[in-house]
Amino acid sequence: MARVVKVFRTIRNHWKKSTFAVCVLSYGGHWLYGKHCDSVLRREACIEARGFGHQSIGPQEHLKKATVILNPAACKGKANSLFEKNAAPILHLAGMEVKIVKTDYEGQAKKLMELMEQTDMLIIAGGDGTLQEVITGLLRRADEENFSKIPIGFIPLGSSNSLSQSLHLVSDNKVQHITSATLSILKGETVPLDVLQIKGEKEQPVFALLCLRWGAFRDVASSISKYWYLGPLKTRAAHWFSSLKEWPQSHQASLSYLAPVPRPPDLPTEIPHRPNLLYRIYRRLQNYWNPPIEEPPVEPEPERWESRDFSTLELSVSTHNKNPVKRRVDDSMVITLDPDSLTVGQFITEGTKKAVNPMESIENTLQIEASAACLNLPEEGAGFYGIDNEEYEAMSVEVRLLPRKLRFFCNAERREQLAQAQ
């Protein structure tokens, strides 16, 4: 008993050191527990992947080939380590022939896609920038009709992974997020995604999966990181400082757009049963003696463009890929014009929301459904576009929707969640 009393007396007399020791031990214990949980997640994912690797294949079948485009610079240089620890073991245990191609500099992924050989699946390991570069390089190919049919997997390794919420289960645990995304590639379930084709007068087209932004909110979002020393107030501070430099921040331009196009019916996934031999002979003879009358080709109707001038705080052109499983009657993209009548307080409040979710709608926002659009910007002082969170010089462009152009691997549970949210 005397020893216990002595221990408590020592702790009381050295309470500062005792408090510091308790904090260090608590932090260390929490860190070790987190590492243990991550190891358990990796082990469970590898066990599930090994089940795919043990599946037998026929003598005429070949191993699936997977081409991985990895950006080691993503996530502030941590992407290579994250991939090697959490994704690479799963892919190798699944029994696939994995070819990993690492990029060395910005823009290289576009050039690598021009040289890519035929593969069974394409896996993009990086963030929004890597994804946008690979998609652009893929769809610029002369034989893009064939290569666009290759299913694509996305492993979220970047600081910004906007598309991941549409394909994978949302998780704050980085290891769980990456392993779940990698396993969804092995399971093979896919969803079609729309693509925006953005083409200037002289430049090659750029392709995007989410949105094109032009305006004040985008400009401020690109400068938020400069105010890192303000901690949680940096977003509000960036919008306030921006309003001090210039107010109001309205943008004037002209817009022309086409109405949405009705969505054609989905093609049957199953091959129809082949009729018997006698029926096929009968049909051939019938077509020989009574050939079907060919109808004259129907001339397409001329495109009817609608035009309008506008003044807006921000313009955005976005796809419906936020919920790719939602049933839609038309193939369309959404043109959003935010009102330029906001006060400075409203600008800061709405800008803080848009920093988290760029597609956050504002009261009195005008939304237009269209299949194509032409943006005619002023020649000087147009600023910059944000195309899938990547910065491009703003100029007059034509934006066209390529409906259901690419197929991405999707988590089955996430697909059910999005279907129930319709």
CSV table of C-alpha atoms in Angstrom, one decimal:
chain,number,residue,atom,x,y,z
A,1,MET,CA,0.0,0.0,0.0
A,2,ALA,CA,2.9,2.3,0.8
A,3,ARG,CA,4.3,1.8,-2.7
A,4,VAL,CA,1.0,2.7,-4.3
A,5,VAL,CA,0.8,5.9,-2.3
A,6,LYS,CA,4.4,6.7,-3.2
A,7,VAL,CA,3.6,6.3,-6.9
A,8,PHE,CA,0.6,8.6,-6.8
A,9,ARG,CA,2.6,11.1,-4.8
A,10,THR,CA,5.3,11.0,-7.4
A,11,ILE,CA,2.7,11.6,-10.2
A,12,ARG,CA,1.2,14.5,-8.3
A,13,ASN,CA,4.6,16.1,-7.6
A,14,HIS,CA,5.6,15.7,-11.3
A,15,TRP,CA,2.2,16.3,-12.9
A,16,LYS,CA,3.6,18.1,-16.0
A,17,LYS,CA,5.9,15.1,-16.9
A,18,SER,CA,3.0,12.7,-16.1
A,19,THR,CA,0.6,14.6,-18.3
A,20,PHE,CA,3.1,14.6,-21.2
A,21,ALA,CA,3.8,10.9,-20.8
A,22,VAL,CA,0.1,10.1,-20.8
A,23,CYS,CA,-0.4,12.1,-24.0
A,24,VAL,CA,2.5,10.4,-25.7
A,25,LEU,CA,1.4,6.9,-24.7
A,26,SER,CA,-2.2,7.7,-25.8
A,27,TYR,CA,-1.1,9.0,-29.2
A,28,GLY,CA,1.3,6.0,-29.7
A,29,GLY,CA,-1.3,3.5,-28.7
A,30,HIS,CA,-3.8,5.1,-31.2
A,31,TRP,CA,-1.2,5.1,-33.9
A,32,LEU,CA,-0.3,1.5,-33.4
A,33,TYR,CA,-4.0,0.5,-33.3
A,34,GLY,CA,-4.5,2.3,-36.6
A,35,LYS,CA,-1.5,0.4,-38.2
A,36,HIS,CA,-3.0,-2.9,-36.9
A,37,CYS,CA,-6.4,-2.1,-38.4
A,38,ASP,CA,-4.7,-1.2,-41.8
A,39,SER,CA,-2.8,-4.5,-41.8
A,40,VAL,CA,-6.1,-6.4,-41.1
A,41,LEU,CA,-7.8,-4.6,-44.0
A,42,ARG,CA,-4.9,-5.5,-46.4
A,43,ARG,CA,-4.8,-9.1,-45.3
A,44,GLU,CA,-8.6,-9.5,-45.8
A,45,ALA,CA,-8.3,-7.9,-49.3
A,46,CYS,CA,-5.4,-10.2,-50.3
A,47,ILE,CA,-7.3,-13.3,-49.1
A,48,GLU,CA,-10.3,-12.2,-51.3
A,49,ALA,CA,-8.0,-11.5,-54.2
A,50,ARG,CA,-6.3,-14.9,-53.9
A,51,GLY,CA,-9.7,-16.5,-54.5
A,52,PHE,CA,-9.8,-14.9,-58.0
A,53,GLY,CA,-6.3,-16.1,-58.6
A,54,HIS,CA,-7.2,-19.7,-57.8
A,55,GLN,CA,-9.9,-19.8,-60.4
A,56,SER,CA,-9.1,-22.2,-63.3
A,57,ILE,CA,-9.0,-21.1,-66.9
A,58,GLY,CA,-9.5,-23.1,-70.1
A,59,PRO,CA,-6.6,-24.3,-72.3
A,60,GLN,CA,-7.6,-21.8,-75.0
A,61,GLU,CA,-7.9,-18.9,-72.6
A,62,HIS,CA,-5.1,-16.5,-71.7
A,63,LEU,CA,-4.3,-14.5,-68.6
A,64,LYS,CA,-6.0,-11.2,-68.4
A,65,LYS,CA,-3.7,-8.3,-69.1
A,66,ALA,CA,-3.9,-5.1,-67.0
A,67,THR,CA,-2.1,-1.9,-67.9
A,68,VAL,CA,-1.6,0.4,-64.9
A,69,ILE,CA,-0.9,4.1,-65.4
A,70,LEU,CA,0.6,5.2,-62.1
A,71,ASN,CA,1.4,8.8,-61.1
A,72,PRO,CA,4.0,8.6,-58.3
A,73,ALA,CA,3.8,12.3,-57.7
A,74,ALA,CA,0.1,12.2,-56.7
A,75,CYS,CA,-0.9,12.8,-53.1
A,76,LYS,CA,2.3,14.9,-52.5
A,77,GLY,CA,4.6,12.0,-53.6
A,78,LYS,CA,2.9,9.3,-51.5
A,79,ALA,CA,1.1,7.6,-54.4
A,80,ASN,CA,3.8,5.1,-55.2
A,81,SER,CA,4.0,3.9,-51.6
A,82,LEU,CA,0.2,3.7,-51.3
A,83,PHE,CA,0.0,1.7,-54.5
A,84,GLU,CA,2.8,-0.8,-53.6
A,85,LYS,CA,1.3,-1.4,-50.2
A,86,ASN,CA,-2.4,-1.5,-50.8
A,87,ALA,CA,-3.2,-2.2,-54.5
A,88,ALA,CA,-0.2,-4.0,-56.2
A,89,PRO,CA,-0.4,-7.2,-54.0
A,90,ILE,CA,-4.2,-7.5,-54.7
A,91,LEU,CA,-3.6,-7.3,-58.5
A,92,HIS,CA,-0.8,-9.8,-58.5
A,93,LEU,CA,-2.6,-12.3,-56.3
A,94,ALA,CA,-5.6,-12.2,-58.7
A,95,GLY,CA,-3.6,-14.0,-61.3
A,96,MET,CA,-3.4,-11.2,-63.9
A,97,GLU,CA,-0.5,-10.1,-66.0
A,98,VAL,CA,0.1,-6.6,-64.6
A,99,LYS,CA,2.1,-4.0,-66.5
A,100,ILE,CA,2.8,-0.9,-64.5
A,101,VAL,CA,3.8,2.3,-66.3
A,102,LYS,CA,4.9,5.2,-64.1
A,103,THR,CA,4.7,8.8,-65.3
A,104,ASP,CA,7.7,11.1,-64.8
A,105,TYR,CA,6.3,14.6,-65.5
A,106,GLU,CA,3.0,16.4,-66.0
A,107,GLY,CA,1.3,15.6,-69.3
A,108,GLN,CA,3.3,12.4,-70.0
A,109,ALA,CA,0.2,10.2,-69.5
A,110,LYS,CA,-1.3,11.7,-72.7
A,111,LYS,CA,1.7,10.7,-74.7
A,112,LEU,CA,1.9,7.2,-73.1
A,113,MET,CA,-1.7,6.5,-74.2
A,114,GLU,CA,-0.7,7.1,-77.8
A,115,LEU,CA,1.8,4.2,-77.5
A,116,MET,CA,-0.4,1.8,-75.4
A,117,GLU,CA,-0.9,-1.7,-76.8
A,118,GLN,CA,-4.1,-3.7,-76.7
A,119,THR,CA,-5.0,-4.7,-73.1
A,120,ASP,CA,-7.9,-6.3,-71.3
A,121,MET,CA,-8.3,-3.5,-68.8
A,122,LEU,CA,-6.8,-0.1,-68.2
A,123,ILE,CA,-6.2,0.9,-64.5
A,124,ILE,CA,-5.5,4.6,-63.6
A,125,ALA,CA,-3.8,5.0,-60.3
A,126,GLY,CA,-3.7,8.7,-59.3
A,127,GLY,CA,-6.0,11.6,-58.8
A,128,ASP,CA,-8.2,13.9,-60.9
A,129,GLY,CA,-5.2,15.2,-62.9
A,130,THR,CA,-4.0,11.7,-63.8
A,131,LEU,CA,-7.5,10.6,-64.7
A,132,GLN,CA,-8.1,13.6,-67.0
A,133,GLU,CA,-4.8,13.1,-68.8
A,134,VAL,CA,-5.3,9.4,-69.4
A,135,ILE,CA,-8.9,9.9,-70.7
A,136,THR,CA,-7.7,12.7,-73.0
A,137,GLY,CA,-4.8,10.7,-74.4
A,138,LEU,CA,-7.1,7.7,-74.9
A,139,LEU,CA,-9.8,9.5,-76.8
A,140,ARG,CA,-7.3,11.4,-79.0
A,141,ARG,CA,-6.1,8.2,-80.6
A,142,ALA,CA,-7.0,7.5,-84.2
A,143,ASP,CA,-8.3,4.1,-83.2
A,144,GLU,CA,-10.2,5.4,-80.1
A,145,GLU,CA,-13.4,3.6,-81.2
A,146,ASN,CA,-11.7,0.3,-80.3
A,147,PHE,CA,-9.7,1.4,-77.3
A,148,SER,CA,-12.7,3.2,-75.7
A,149,LYS,CA,-14.3,-0.2,-75.3
A,150,ILE,CA,-11.6,-1.3,-72.9
A,151,PRO,CA,-13.0,-1.2,-69.3
A,152,ILE,CA,-11.3,1.3,-67.0
A,153,GLY,CA,-10.5,1.0,-63.3
A,154,PHE,CA,-9.7,4.0,-61.1
A,155,ILE,CA,-7.6,3.6,-57.9
A,156,PRO,CA,-7.9,6.8,-55.9
A,157,LEU,CA,-4.4,7.8,-54.9
A,158,GLY,CA,-4.5,11.6,-55.4
A,159,SER,CA,-5.2,14.5,-53.1
A,160,SER,CA,-8.5,15.1,-55.0
A,161,ASN,CA,-10.5,12.1,-56.2
A,162,SER,CA,-13.8,13.5,-57.3
A,163,LEU,CA,-14.9,10.6,-59.5
A,164,SER,CA,-14.3,8.1,-56.7
A,165,GLN,CA,-17.6,8.9,-54.9
A,166,SER,CA,-19.5,7.8,-58.0
A,167,LEU,CA,-17.7,4.4,-58.3
A,168,HIS,CA,-16.5,3.3,-54.8
A,169,LEU,CA,-17.7,3.2,-51.3
A,170,VAL,CA,-17.0,6.4,-49.4
A,171,SER,CA,-14.6,5.9,-46.6
A,172,ASP,CA,-12.3,8.1,-44.4
A,173,ASN,CA,-9.8,5.3,-44.2
A,174,LYS,CA,-7.4,5.6,-47.0
A,175,VAL,CA,-6.4,1.9,-47.0
A,176,GLN,CA,-10.0,0.7,-47.0
A,177,HIS,CA,-10.8,3.1,-49.9
A,178,ILE,CA,-7.9,1.9,-52.0
A,179,THR,CA,-8.4,-1.8,-51.3
A,180,SER,CA,-12.1,-1.6,-52.0
A,181,ALA,CA,-11.5,0.2,-55.3
A,182,THR,CA,-9.0,-2.4,-56.4
A,183,LEU,CA,-11.3,-5.3,-55.5
A,184,SER,CA,-14.1,-3.8,-57.5
A,185,ILE,CA,-11.8,-4.0,-60.6
A,186,LEU,CA,-11.4,-7.8,-60.0
A,187,LYS,CA,-15.2,-8.3,-59.6
A,188,GLY,CA,-15.8,-6.9,-63.1
A,189,GLU,CA,-19.0,-4.9,-62.7
A,190,THR,CA,-19.0,-1.7,-64.8
A,191,VAL,CA,-21.1,1.4,-65.3
A,192,PRO,CA,-21.1,3.6,-68.4
A,193,LEU,CA,-19.9,7.2,-68.0
A,194,ASP,CA,-20.5,10.3,-70.2
A,195,VAL,CA,-17.6,12.3,-71.4
A,196,LEU,CA,-17.3,16.0,-72.2
A,197,GLN,CA,-15.3,16.9,-75.4
A,198,ILE,CA,-13.9,20.4,-75.1
A,199,LYS,CA,-12.5,21.8,-78.3
A,200,GLY,CA,-11.0,25.2,-79.1
A,201,GLU,CA,-10.4,26.6,-82.5
A,202,LYS,CA,-6.7,25.7,-82.7
A,203,GLU,CA,-6.0,23.3,-79.8
A,204,GLN,CA,-6.5,19.6,-79.7
A,205,PRO,CA,-9.7,18.5,-77.8
A,206,VAL,CA,-9.6,18.0,-74.1
A,207,PHE,CA,-11.9,15.4,-72.5
A,208,ALA,CA,-13.5,15.5,-69.0
A,209,LEU,CA,-15.6,13.2,-66.9
A,210,LEU,CA,-17.1,15.7,-64.4
A,211,CYS,CA,-17.2,19.4,-65.3
A,212,LEU,CA,-15.8,22.5,-66.8
A,213,ARG,CA,-15.8,25.6,-64.6
A,214,TRP,CA,-15.2,29.3,-65.4
A,215,GLY,CA,-15.7,32.1,-62.9
A,216,ALA,CA,-15.1,33.5,-59.5
A,217,PHE,CA,-15.6,30.4,-57.4
A,218,ARG,CA,-13.1,28.5,-59.5
A,219,ASP,CA,-10.5,31.3,-59.3
A,220,VAL,CA,-10.8,31.4,-55.5
A,221,ALA,CA,-10.6,27.7,-55.1
A,222,SER,CA,-7.3,27.6,-56.9
A,223,SER,CA,-5.8,30.1,-54.3
A,224,ILE,CA,-7.1,28.6,-51.1
A,225,SER,CA,-3.9,26.6,-50.4
A,226,LYS,CA,-2.0,30.0,-50.2
A,227,TYR,CA,-3.7,30.7,-46.9
A,228,TRP,CA,-2.8,27.4,-45.3
A,229,TYR,CA,-1.5,29.2,-42.2
A,230,LEU,CA,-5.1,30.2,-41.3
A,231,GLY,CA,-6.2,26.6,-40.8
A,232,PRO,CA,-9.9,26.0,-40.9
A,233,LEU,CA,-10.5,29.7,-41.8
A,234,LYS,CA,-8.5,29.6,-45.0
A,235,THR,CA,-11.5,29.0,-47.3
A,236,ARG,CA,-13.5,31.9,-46.0
A,237,ALA,CA,-10.4,34.1,-45.9
A,238,ALA,CA,-9.6,33.3,-49.5
A,239,HIS,CA,-13.1,34.4,-50.6
A,240,TRP,CA,-13.0,37.5,-48.5
A,241,PHE,CA,-9.6,38.6,-49.8
A,242,SER,CA,-10.8,38.0,-53.3
A,243,SER,CA,-13.8,40.2,-52.8
A,244,LEU,CA,-11.5,43.0,-51.5
A,245,LYS,CA,-9.5,42.8,-54.7
A,246,GLU,CA,-12.5,43.1,-57.0
A,247,TRP,CA,-16.2,43.3,-56.5
A,248,PRO,CA,-18.6,42.4,-58.1
A,249,GLN,CA,-16.8,39.6,-59.9
A,250,SER,CA,-19.3,39.1,-62.8
A,251,HIS,CA,-18.2,37.4,-66.0
A,252,GLN,CA,-19.8,38.3,-69.3
A,253,ALA,CA,-19.9,36.1,-72.4
A,254,SER,CA,-22.3,34.6,-74.9
A,255,LEU,CA,-23.6,31.0,-75.0
A,256,SER,CA,-25.1,28.9,-77.8
A,257,TYR,CA,-26.5,25.4,-77.1
A,258,LEU,CA,-28.4,22.5,-78.6
A,259,ALA,CA,-31.4,20.8,-77.0
A,260,PRO,CA,-30.8,17.3,-75.3
A,261,VAL,CA,-30.9,14.2,-77.5
A,262,PRO,CA,-33.3,11.4,-76.6
A,263,ARG,CA,-31.4,8.4,-75.2
A,264,PRO,CA,-31.5,5.3,-77.4
A,265,PRO,CA,-32.6,2.0,-75.8
A,266,ASP,CA,-29.9,-0.1,-74.2
A,267,LEU,CA,-28.5,-2.9,-76.3
A,268,PRO,CA,-29.3,-6.4,-75.1
A,269,THR,CA,-26.5,-7.8,-72.9
A,270,GLU,CA,-27.3,-11.5,-73.8
A,271,ILE,CA,-26.8,-12.9,-77.3
A,272,PRO,CA,-30.2,-13.9,-78.8
A,273,HIS,CA,-30.7,-17.6,-79.4
A,274,ARG,CA,-29.8,-18.7,-82.9
A,275,PRO,CA,-32.8,-20.2,-84.8
A,276,ASN,CA,-32.7,-23.7,-86.2
A,277,LEU,CA,-31.3,-24.6,-89.7
A,278,LEU,CA,-34.7,-25.1,-91.4
A,279,TYR,CA,-35.9,-21.7,-90.3
A,280,ARG,CA,-32.8,-20.0,-91.5
A,281,ILE,CA,-33.1,-21.6,-94.9
A,282,TYR,CA,-36.7,-20.6,-95.1
A,283,ARG,CA,-35.9,-17.0,-94.3
A,284,ARG,CA,-33.1,-16.9,-96.9
A,285,LEU,CA,-35.4,-18.2,-99.6
A,286,GLN,CA,-38.1,-15.7,-98.7
A,287,ASN,CA,-35.7,-12.8,-98.9
A,288,TYR,CA,-34.5,-14.1,-102.2
A,289,TRP,CA,-37.9,-14.3,-103.9
A,290,ASN,CA,-39.4,-11.4,-102.1
A,291,PRO,CA,-36.5,-9.0,-101.3
A,292,PRO,CA,-37.4,-6.4,-98.7
A,293,ILE,CA,-38.0,-2.9,-100.0
A,294,GLU,CA,-35.2,-0.5,-98.9
A,295,GLU,CA,-36.6,2.8,-97.5
A,296,PRO,CA,-34.9,6.0,-98.6
A,297,PRO,CA,-32.5,7.4,-96.1
A,298,VAL,CA,-33.9,10.0,-93.8
A,299,GLU,CA,-32.0,13.3,-93.9
A,300,PRO,CA,-31.1,14.5,-90.5
A,301,GLU,CA,-32.8,17.7,-89.3
A,302,PRO,CA,-30.6,20.8,-89.2
A,303,GLU,CA,-29.2,21.6,-85.8
A,304,ARG,CA,-31.2,24.3,-84.0
A,305,TRP,CA,-28.9,26.4,-81.9
A,306,GLU,CA,-30.3,28.7,-79.2
A,307,SER,CA,-28.2,31.7,-78.2
A,308,ARG,CA,-28.1,34.1,-75.3
A,309,ASP,CA,-25.8,36.6,-73.7
A,310,PHE,CA,-25.2,36.2,-70.0
A,311,SER,CA,-23.5,37.8,-66.9
A,312,THR,CA,-22.7,35.3,-64.2
A,313,LEU,CA,-20.6,34.8,-61.1
A,314,GLU,CA,-19.6,31.4,-62.4
A,315,LEU,CA,-20.5,29.1,-65.4
A,316,SER,CA,-20.1,25.4,-65.2
A,317,VAL,CA,-20.8,22.6,-67.7
A,318,SER,CA,-21.2,19.2,-66.0
A,319,THR,CA,-22.1,15.6,-66.7
A,320,HIS,CA,-24.5,13.4,-64.8
A,321,ASN,CA,-21.7,11.1,-63.7
A,322,LYS,CA,-22.3,12.0,-60.1
A,323,ASN,CA,-24.9,9.3,-60.2
A,324,PRO,CA,-24.2,7.2,-63.3
A,325,VAL,CA,-26.9,4.6,-62.6
A,326,LYS,CA,-29.7,7.1,-62.6
A,327,ARG,CA,-32.3,6.4,-65.3
A,328,ARG,CA,-32.6,9.3,-67.8
A,329,VAL,CA,-34.8,9.9,-70.8
A,330,ASP,CA,-32.3,12.2,-72.6
A,331,ASP,CA,-28.6,12.3,-73.0
A,332,SER,CA,-27.6,15.7,-71.8
A,333,MET,CA,-25.1,17.8,-69.9
A,334,VAL,CA,-26.1,20.6,-67.4
A,335,ILE,CA,-25.1,24.2,-68.0
A,336,THR,CA,-25.2,26.2,-64.8
A,337,LEU,CA,-25.2,30.0,-64.5
A,338,ASP,CA,-24.8,31.3,-61.0
A,339,PRO,CA,-26.4,34.7,-60.3
A,340,ASP,CA,-24.1,37.7,-60.1
A,341,SER,CA,-26.3,39.5,-57.6
A,342,LEU,CA,-24.9,37.9,-54.4
A,343,THR,CA,-23.6,40.0,-51.6
A,344,VAL,CA,-20.1,39.6,-50.2
A,345,GLY,CA,-21.4,37.6,-47.3
A,346,GLN,CA,-23.4,35.3,-49.6
A,347,PHE,CA,-20.3,35.0,-51.8
A,348,ILE,CA,-18.2,33.8,-48.9
A,349,THR,CA,-20.9,31.4,-47.6
A,350,GLU,CA,-21.7,29.8,-51.0
A,351,GLY,CA,-18.0,29.7,-51.9
A,352,THR,CA,-17.2,27.7,-48.8
A,353,LYS,CA,-19.9,25.2,-49.8
A,354,LYS,CA,-18.6,25.0,-53.4
A,355,ALA,CA,-15.0,24.4,-52.1
A,356,VAL,CA,-16.3,21.1,-50.7
A,357,ASN,CA,-18.8,20.3,-53.5
A,358,PRO,CA,-18.3,22.3,-56.7
A,359,MET,CA,-21.7,21.2,-58.0
A,360,GLU,CA,-23.5,22.8,-55.0
A,361,SER,CA,-26.5,24.8,-56.3
A,362,ILE,CA,-27.2,28.4,-55.4
A,363,GLU,CA,-30.6,30.0,-55.0
A,364,ASN,CA,-31.9,31.5,-58.3
A,365,THR,CA,-29.3,29.5,-60.3
A,366,LEU,CA,-30.2,29.0,-64.0
A,367,GLN,CA,-29.7,25.4,-65.2
A,368,ILE,CA,-30.0,24.4,-68.9
A,369,GLU,CA,-30.0,20.9,-70.2
A,370,ALA,CA,-28.1,20.6,-73.5
A,371,SER,CA,-26.3,18.1,-75.7
A,372,ALA,CA,-23.7,20.6,-77.0
A,373,ALA,CA,-22.7,24.2,-76.3
A,374,CYS,CA,-20.5,26.9,-77.7
A,375,LEU,CA,-18.9,29.4,-75.2
A,376,ASN,CA,-17.8,32.7,-76.8
A,377,LEU,CA,-15.5,34.5,-74.3
A,378,PRO,CA,-13.9,37.9,-74.5
A,379,GLU,CA,-10.5,37.8,-76.2
A,380,GLU,CA,-8.7,39.4,-73.2
A,381,GLY,CA,-8.9,38.8,-69.5
A,382,ALA,CA,-10.9,35.6,-69.8
A,383,GLY,CA,-8.8,33.9,-67.0
A,384,PHE,CA,-8.7,30.2,-66.7
A,385,TYR,CA,-11.0,27.1,-66.9
A,386,GLY,CA,-11.1,24.4,-64.4
A,387,ILE,CA,-11.5,21.1,-66.2
A,388,ASP,CA,-11.8,18.3,-63.8
A,389,ASN,CA,-9.9,20.4,-61.3
A,390,GLU,CA,-7.1,21.0,-63.8
A,391,GLU,CA,-6.3,24.5,-64.9
A,392,TYR,CA,-6.4,25.5,-68.6
A,393,GLU,CA,-6.3,28.9,-70.3
A,394,ALA,CA,-9.8,30.1,-71.0
A,395,MET,CA,-10.8,30.7,-74.6
A,396,SER,CA,-13.9,30.2,-76.8
A,397,VAL,CA,-14.7,26.5,-77.0
A,398,GLU,CA,-17.2,24.0,-78.2
A,399,VAL,CA,-18.4,21.5,-75.6
A,400,ARG,CA,-20.1,18.3,-76.8
A,401,LEU,CA,-21.4,15.4,-74.8
A,402,LEU,CA,-20.3,11.9,-75.7
A,403,PRO,CA,-22.9,9.9,-74.0
A,404,ARG,CA,-21.9,6.6,-72.3
A,405,LYS,CA,-18.6,6.7,-74.1
A,406,LEU,CA,-16.5,4.8,-71.5
A,407,ARG,CA,-17.1,2.0,-69.0
A,408,PHE,CA,-15.6,2.1,-65.5
A,409,PHE,CA,-15.4,-0.6,-62.9
A,410,CYS,CA,-17.8,0.1,-60.1
A,411,ASN,CA,-18.3,-1.3,-56.6
A,412,ALA,CA,-21.6,-3.3,-56.5
A,413,GLU,CA,-22.6,-1.9,-53.1
A,414,ARG,CA,-22.0,1.7,-54.2
A,415,ARG,CA,-24.1,1.0,-57.3
A,416,GLU,CA,-27.0,-0.1,-55.2
A,417,GLN,CA,-26.7,2.9,-52.9
A,418,LEU,CA,-26.8,5.3,-55.9
A,419,ALA,CA,-29.8,3.3,-57.4
A,420,GLN,CA,-31.7,3.7,-54.2
A,421,ALA,CA,-30.9,7.4,-54.1
A,422,GLN,CA,-32.8,8.1,-57.3
